[in-house]
XYZ file of C-alpha atoms in Angstrom:
425
model
C -38.714 -35.245 -79.152
C -35.049 -34.966 -80.191
C -34.291 -33.154 -76.960
C -35.685 -36.005 -74.879
C -33.593 -38.489 -76.798
C -30.471 -36.408 -76.159
C -31.300 -36.150 -72.461
C -31.860 -39.909 -72.140
C -28.559 -40.583 -73.930
C -26.733 -38.186 -71.636
C -28.229 -39.808 -68.542
C -27.239 -43.222 -69.841
C -23.672 -42.029 -70.374
C -23.567 -40.543 -66.867
C -24.761 -43.811 -65.281
C -22.236 -45.775 -67.319
C -19.412 -43.480 -66.337
C -20.487 -43.610 -62.684
C -20.433 -47.405 -62.727
C -17.014 -47.348 -64.325
C -15.820 -44.884 -61.704
C -17.162 -47.066 -58.883
C -15.485 -50.104 -60.381
C -12.183 -48.279 -60.628
C -12.539 -47.092 -57.018
C -13.177 -50.648 -55.828
C -10.203 -51.884 -57.801
C -8.074 -49.150 -56.275
C -9.129 -50.214 -52.749
C -8.377 -53.856 -53.538
C -5.008 -52.988 -55.024
C -4.182 -50.879 -52.000
C -5.140 -53.757 -49.695
C -3.030 -56.162 -51.724
C -0.125 -53.723 -51.603
C -0.535 -53.451 -47.829
C -0.710 -57.244 -47.444
C 2.334 -57.675 -49.642
C 4.177 -55.116 -47.582
C 3.173 -56.905 -44.368
C 4.357 -60.218 -45.773
C 7.556 -58.625 -46.920
C 8.074 -57.085 -43.484
C 7.269 -60.393 -41.806
C 9.666 -62.263 -44.080
C 12.330 -59.677 -43.407
C 11.652 -60.055 -39.670
C 11.924 -63.833 -39.793
C 14.949 -63.598 -42.036
C 16.670 -61.279 -39.590
C 15.877 -63.663 -36.720
C 17.180 -66.649 -38.702
C 20.324 -64.724 -39.575
C 20.802 -63.906 -35.900
C 20.318 -67.584 -34.994
C 22.826 -68.627 -37.671
C 25.331 -66.105 -36.340
C 24.898 -67.412 -32.768
C 25.219 -71.050 -33.830
C 28.208 -70.344 -36.075
C 30.002 -68.464 -33.337
C 29.262 -71.248 -30.862
C 30.511 -73.892 -33.297
C 33.687 -71.863 -33.856
C 34.298 -71.646 -30.100
C 33.688 -75.388 -29.767
C 36.586 -76.020 -32.193
C 38.961 -73.817 -30.223
C 41.723 -75.619 -28.361
C 43.038 -72.549 -26.568
C 39.702 -71.446 -25.128
C 37.411 -74.529 -25.125
C 33.696 -74.061 -24.788
C 32.483 -74.676 -21.257
C 29.255 -76.406 -20.311
C 27.866 -73.293 -18.630
C 28.686 -71.133 -21.673
C 26.944 -73.597 -23.946
C 23.941 -73.617 -21.611
C 23.808 -69.809 -21.849
C 23.764 -70.026 -25.641
C 20.890 -72.500 -25.825
C 19.086 -70.708 -23.027
C 19.235 -67.561 -25.158
C 18.026 -69.449 -28.227
C 15.128 -70.979 -26.356
C 14.181 -67.735 -24.611
C 14.631 -65.184 -27.425
C 13.856 -67.413 -30.393
C 11.381 -69.838 -28.843
C 9.237 -70.249 -31.980
C 12.209 -71.065 -34.175
C 13.685 -73.236 -31.409
C 10.691 -75.575 -31.622
C 9.950 -75.160 -35.346
C 13.469 -75.983 -36.525
C 14.365 -78.303 -33.612
C 17.388 -76.210 -32.702
C 17.928 -78.430 -29.647
C 19.335 -81.068 -32.004
C 22.285 -78.764 -32.705
C 23.377 -79.125 -29.080
C 24.101 -82.849 -29.381
C 27.483 -82.688 -31.139
C 28.480 -79.539 -29.249
C 27.684 -80.969 -25.823
C 29.746 -84.129 -25.811
C 33.232 -82.677 -25.280
C 32.224 -80.038 -22.671
C 30.203 -82.671 -20.785
C 33.116 -85.102 -20.814
C 35.390 -82.413 -19.428
C 32.742 -81.565 -16.827
C 32.495 -85.209 -15.721
C 36.196 -86.033 -15.963
C 36.777 -85.978 -12.193
C 33.360 -87.309 -11.184
C 33.363 -90.512 -9.102
C 29.817 -91.956 -9.073
C 30.383 -94.255 -6.088
C 31.547 -91.406 -3.856
C 29.256 -88.680 -5.201
C 26.359 -90.315 -7.083
C 24.286 -87.147 -7.390
C 27.178 -84.871 -8.420
C 26.196 -83.866 -11.983
C 22.474 -84.572 -11.724
C 21.560 -80.893 -11.430
C 23.474 -80.011 -14.596
C 21.971 -82.928 -16.531
C 18.506 -82.055 -15.284
C 18.925 -78.498 -16.566
C 20.022 -79.740 -19.987
C 17.157 -82.200 -20.111
C 14.657 -79.385 -19.824
C 16.657 -77.109 -22.119
C 16.749 -79.619 -24.956
C 13.051 -80.406 -24.882
C 11.178 -78.627 -27.652
C 7.665 -79.852 -26.848
C 5.152 -81.397 -29.184
C 7.269 -84.489 -29.735
C 9.556 -82.839 -32.303
C 12.947 -84.519 -32.209
C 12.011 -86.495 -29.091
C 12.169 -90.128 -27.987
C 9.908 -91.280 -25.134
C 9.489 -87.641 -24.055
C 13.211 -86.791 -24.120
C 15.038 -84.849 -26.818
C 17.109 -87.128 -29.036
C 20.089 -84.869 -28.334
C 19.681 -85.527 -24.606
C 19.368 -89.289 -25.166
C 22.545 -89.246 -27.250
C 24.346 -87.210 -24.608
C 23.394 -89.640 -21.833
C 24.295 -92.699 -23.913
C 27.684 -91.365 -25.000
C 28.852 -89.656 -21.785
C 26.855 -90.555 -18.646
C 26.085 -94.252 -19.097
C 29.739 -95.236 -19.751
C 30.765 -93.493 -16.508
C 28.036 -95.263 -14.543
C 28.758 -98.681 -16.033
C 32.469 -98.319 -15.324
C 31.770 -97.389 -11.704
C 29.454 -100.383 -11.261
C 31.699 -102.927 -13.010
C 33.334 -104.196 -9.830
C 30.158 -104.236 -7.779
C 29.534 -107.230 -5.507
C 25.888 -107.117 -4.315
C 26.541 -108.712 -0.903
C 29.295 -106.232 -0.076
C 28.319 -102.841 -1.495
C 24.616 -102.633 -2.165
C 24.008 -99.158 -0.738
C 26.344 -97.148 -3.066
C 24.908 -98.789 -6.195
C 21.322 -98.338 -5.047
C 22.150 -94.706 -4.340
C 23.361 -94.296 -7.925
C 20.103 -95.734 -9.244
C 18.073 -93.612 -6.833
C 19.764 -90.435 -8.087
C 19.778 -91.252 -11.794
C 16.598 -93.230 -12.420
C 14.493 -90.011 -12.643
C 16.984 -88.435 -15.087
C 17.836 -91.310 -17.386
C 15.770 -91.933 -20.515
C 13.839 -95.195 -20.264
C 16.069 -96.905 -22.811
C 19.242 -95.807 -21.026
C 17.972 -96.920 -17.609
C 17.014 -100.322 -19.009
C 20.475 -100.622 -20.555
C 22.085 -100.078 -17.157
C 19.716 -102.551 -15.504
C 20.181 -105.233 -18.167
C 23.934 -104.781 -18.508
C 25.039 -104.701 -14.877
C 22.355 -104.886 -12.199
C 20.285 -107.901 -13.220
C 23.216 -110.142 -14.254
C 25.022 -109.526 -10.953
C 21.901 -109.987 -8.832
C 21.033 -113.204 -10.664
C 24.541 -114.574 -10.294
C 24.577 -113.855 -6.565
C 21.072 -115.286 -6.132
C 22.088 -118.477 -7.912
C 25.111 -118.771 -5.622
C 23.272 -117.916 -2.416
C 23.346 -120.574 0.313
C 20.859 -119.916 3.160
C 22.816 -122.183 5.496
C 26.264 -120.730 4.963
C 25.965 -117.095 3.833
C 26.267 -114.719 6.761
C 24.567 -111.846 4.919
C 20.825 -112.506 4.485
C 19.683 -112.256 0.898
C 16.949 -109.741 1.631
C 19.586 -107.270 2.866
C 21.038 -106.878 -0.626
C 18.010 -107.727 -2.773
C 15.124 -105.834 -1.159
C 16.655 -102.362 -1.678
C 16.070 -102.900 -5.414
C 12.326 -103.480 -5.092
C 11.328 -99.804 -5.572
C 13.254 -99.618 -8.857
C 12.998 -102.996 -10.633
C 10.181 -104.963 -8.926
C 9.132 -106.880 -12.029
C 12.682 -107.944 -12.839
C 13.233 -109.236 -9.310
C 10.218 -111.519 -9.721
C 12.394 -113.605 -12.043
C 14.634 -114.523 -9.083
C 11.961 -115.358 -6.511
C 11.359 -118.978 -7.625
C 15.078 -119.711 -7.147
C 15.001 -118.102 -3.695
C 11.940 -120.090 -2.612
C 13.510 -123.301 -3.884
C 16.736 -122.668 -1.941
C 14.799 -121.813 1.226
C 12.778 -125.000 0.828
C 15.945 -127.085 0.486
C 17.441 -125.410 3.560
C 14.282 -126.175 5.565
C 14.339 -129.885 4.698
C 16.313 -130.679 7.848
C 15.015 -127.739 9.868
C 13.599 -128.195 13.351
C 11.107 -125.725 14.894
C 13.553 -125.005 17.718
C 15.807 -123.247 15.177
C 14.672 -119.609 15.028
C 16.772 -118.839 11.965
C 13.891 -119.943 9.714
C 11.688 -117.058 10.817
C 14.619 -114.680 10.353
C 14.940 -115.861 6.742
C 11.237 -115.950 5.849
C 9.747 -113.003 7.724
C 11.276 -110.322 5.435
C 9.634 -112.046 2.452
C 6.077 -112.062 3.813
C 5.124 -108.855 1.979
C 7.381 -109.534 -1.009
C 6.346 -113.001 -2.165
C 2.826 -113.309 -3.467
C 0.556 -114.680 -0.692
C -0.132 -117.907 -2.579
C 3.595 -118.551 -3.092
C 4.455 -117.882 0.551
C 1.561 -120.036 1.745
C 2.649 -122.923 -0.474
C 6.219 -122.724 0.868
C 5.037 -122.685 4.489
C 2.604 -125.551 3.955
C 5.334 -127.640 2.412
C 8.280 -126.905 4.732
C 7.166 -125.270 7.988
C 3.592 -125.856 9.110
C 3.760 -129.683 9.223
C 6.796 -129.528 11.507
C 5.145 -126.955 13.763
C 2.065 -129.167 14.023
C 4.188 -132.191 14.888
C 6.090 -130.313 17.589
C 2.849 -129.186 19.220
C 1.386 -132.672 18.947
C 4.379 -134.108 20.786
C 4.299 -131.499 23.563
C 3.024 -132.975 26.826
C 0.396 -130.984 28.714
C 1.222 -131.310 32.364
C -0.131 -128.786 34.901
C 2.418 -129.961 37.451
C 5.515 -129.417 35.283
C 4.652 -127.770 31.986
C 7.332 -127.452 29.300
C 6.522 -124.617 26.893
C 9.288 -124.943 24.303
C 7.098 -126.313 21.503
C 4.371 -123.789 22.316
C 6.860 -120.933 21.995
C 8.227 -122.346 18.729
C 4.736 -122.170 17.252
C 3.716 -118.722 18.437
C 7.060 -117.371 17.182
C 5.575 -117.706 13.672
C 2.817 -115.175 14.338
C 3.453 -112.429 11.792
C 5.208 -114.780 9.386
C 2.781 -117.652 8.843
C -0.901 -116.923 8.077
C -2.778 -116.674 11.376
C -5.526 -118.924 10.002
C -3.072 -121.809 9.630
C -1.509 -121.288 13.058
C -4.958 -121.202 14.671
C -5.825 -124.441 12.867
C -2.691 -126.111 14.263
C -3.705 -125.188 17.808
C -7.288 -126.227 17.103
C -6.308 -129.776 16.125
C -2.975 -130.427 17.854
C -3.286 -128.597 21.183
C -6.783 -127.826 22.400
C -8.330 -131.335 22.316
C -5.596 -132.640 24.639
C -5.593 -129.443 26.704
C -9.336 -129.696 27.320
C -8.960 -133.392 28.155
C -6.297 -132.631 30.770
C -8.491 -129.885 32.214
C -11.484 -132.209 32.513
C -9.458 -134.993 34.146
C -7.969 -132.513 36.586
C -11.398 -131.173 37.510
C -12.736 -134.660 38.260
C -10.110 -135.181 41.007
C -11.362 -132.558 43.495
C -8.686 -130.001 42.609
C -7.904 -126.621 44.048
C -10.242 -124.577 41.854
C -8.247 -121.408 42.362
C -5.215 -123.225 41.014
C -7.216 -124.438 38.015
C -8.423 -120.909 37.358
C -4.870 -119.550 37.510
C -3.757 -122.322 35.126
C -6.521 -121.383 32.711
C -5.719 -117.650 32.857
C -2.001 -118.275 32.503
C -2.512 -120.321 29.338
C -4.786 -117.681 27.903
C -2.229 -114.943 28.583
C 0.467 -116.867 26.712
C -1.303 -116.554 23.359
C -0.330 -113.485 21.286
C -3.267 -111.236 20.522
C -3.678 -112.256 16.839
C -4.052 -115.876 17.987
C -5.958 -115.180 21.198
C -8.626 -113.226 19.310
C -8.996 -115.763 16.498
C -12.316 -117.573 16.602
C -10.713 -121.032 16.427
C -8.786 -120.255 19.629
C -11.418 -118.256 21.506
C -14.009 -120.985 21.145
C -11.821 -123.443 23.034
C -11.229 -121.105 25.946
C -14.992 -120.599 26.105
C -15.452 -124.373 26.067
C -12.951 -124.680 28.929
C -15.014 -122.235 30.988
C -18.140 -124.252 30.240
C -16.412 -127.411 31.502
C -15.247 -125.661 34.650
C -18.714 -124.237 35.305
C -20.389 -127.588 34.718
C -18.034 -129.343 37.120
C -18.528 -126.675 39.786
C -22.304 -126.858 39.338
C -22.138 -130.628 39.709
C -20.068 -130.325 42.888
C -22.667 -128.001 44.348
C -25.441 -130.452 43.558
C -23.730 -133.396 45.248
C -22.539 -131.311 48.160
C -18.859 -131.332 47.252
C -16.479 -128.812 48.780
C -15.761 -125.607 46.878
C -13.332 -122.887 47.825
C -15.105 -119.640 48.678
C -15.667 -117.474 45.586
C -14.972 -120.249 43.062
C -18.379 -120.093 41.386
C -18.344 -116.278 41.368
C -14.906 -116.223 39.731
C -15.999 -118.655 37.046
C -19.199 -116.702 36.400
C -17.160 -113.541 36.016
C -14.762 -115.210 33.574
C -17.709 -116.579 31.614
C -19.325 -113.160 31.277
C -16.012 -111.606 30.285
C -15.415 -114.284 27.660
C -18.924 -113.832 26.219
C -18.449 -110.080 25.950
C -15.233 -110.571 23.982
C -17.001 -112.687 21.359
C -18.702 -110.521 18.718
C -22.380 -111.195 18.157
C -23.198 -113.123 15.010
C -26.420 -112.734 13.052
């Protein structure tokens, strides 16, 4: 019995010792893992520390060179430095916003770089260099950025580029030198931060354009306003809208004493057809142009023996400027009723039907295609054919004389006219 007790005790001690040994082994593995992790962290910290020390050395050396008066830091050398920082130390470049360090260092080299630049003669001169710096200073993720641009780049543009541009544009007279200034905007609008571009627009461009618009006289100025205002539409369309009411008012005043025989009105208005909103252009034409065109056509005599076409030509000259619907309506009410009346009276006097047919075809050929194909015009030419056919048919019934082929010619014209009218459901 005692032997069994001793054996059981020994087994219990063995199990206990085995558990203790297993526990110690597990602890040893954990400690070894912790030692390895600590070593990895230490190595990583040493790695990052060495990289930060290298960055500090580069920045310190660059700052020292920037203070040198004997060997000043050039723009290309500075670009090499920040190119190296961004390429070799990209993580730190974004994490610590190293691009912001370029701001103070860039100003003097950039001023030296732009010292001889003349924006009016060479508007795109430094754009490539600025474009390179714009990309170089961006860190991504919005760190140290304003509207997508690095704050350092915004500061650089505001302190160096914008003053040069504003100085170059200070003496600008829109009527005399639009192209060079537009060229500056064309080159720099893609590169300027939104705030900087708006500063240039609000400080120089808009005030000068407004002043010249306010002083514009359609009757006296030899340079048409669209020649120096329209080039700005691609860049500041919304801001130009502020000036359009003044322009329409001045055009309206100039047209108060206008006569349709004066073609200068179409020269002034035609360039604005696709610029003014349709409702605004229509209102201006209804008020100042269309009534006078209608009156001129109303006063035009229709005389097959000696036709004067001046008023007719004044009206069709507005095709492409005035809405075709309104021009067709003028002809519908002011021309065709009298034209059809003259045709009917002529036909009742035993005319030369060939001459009547030529008269009809000649009138039809005078209408520009947009008018000739408009339903309000086509219907009256069809009505004229009906009148001619009815008169010819009546002459046949009563035994009147007809030139050979008259009926056939009219039938042919009728068929042709019907084919040109689209079928309606």
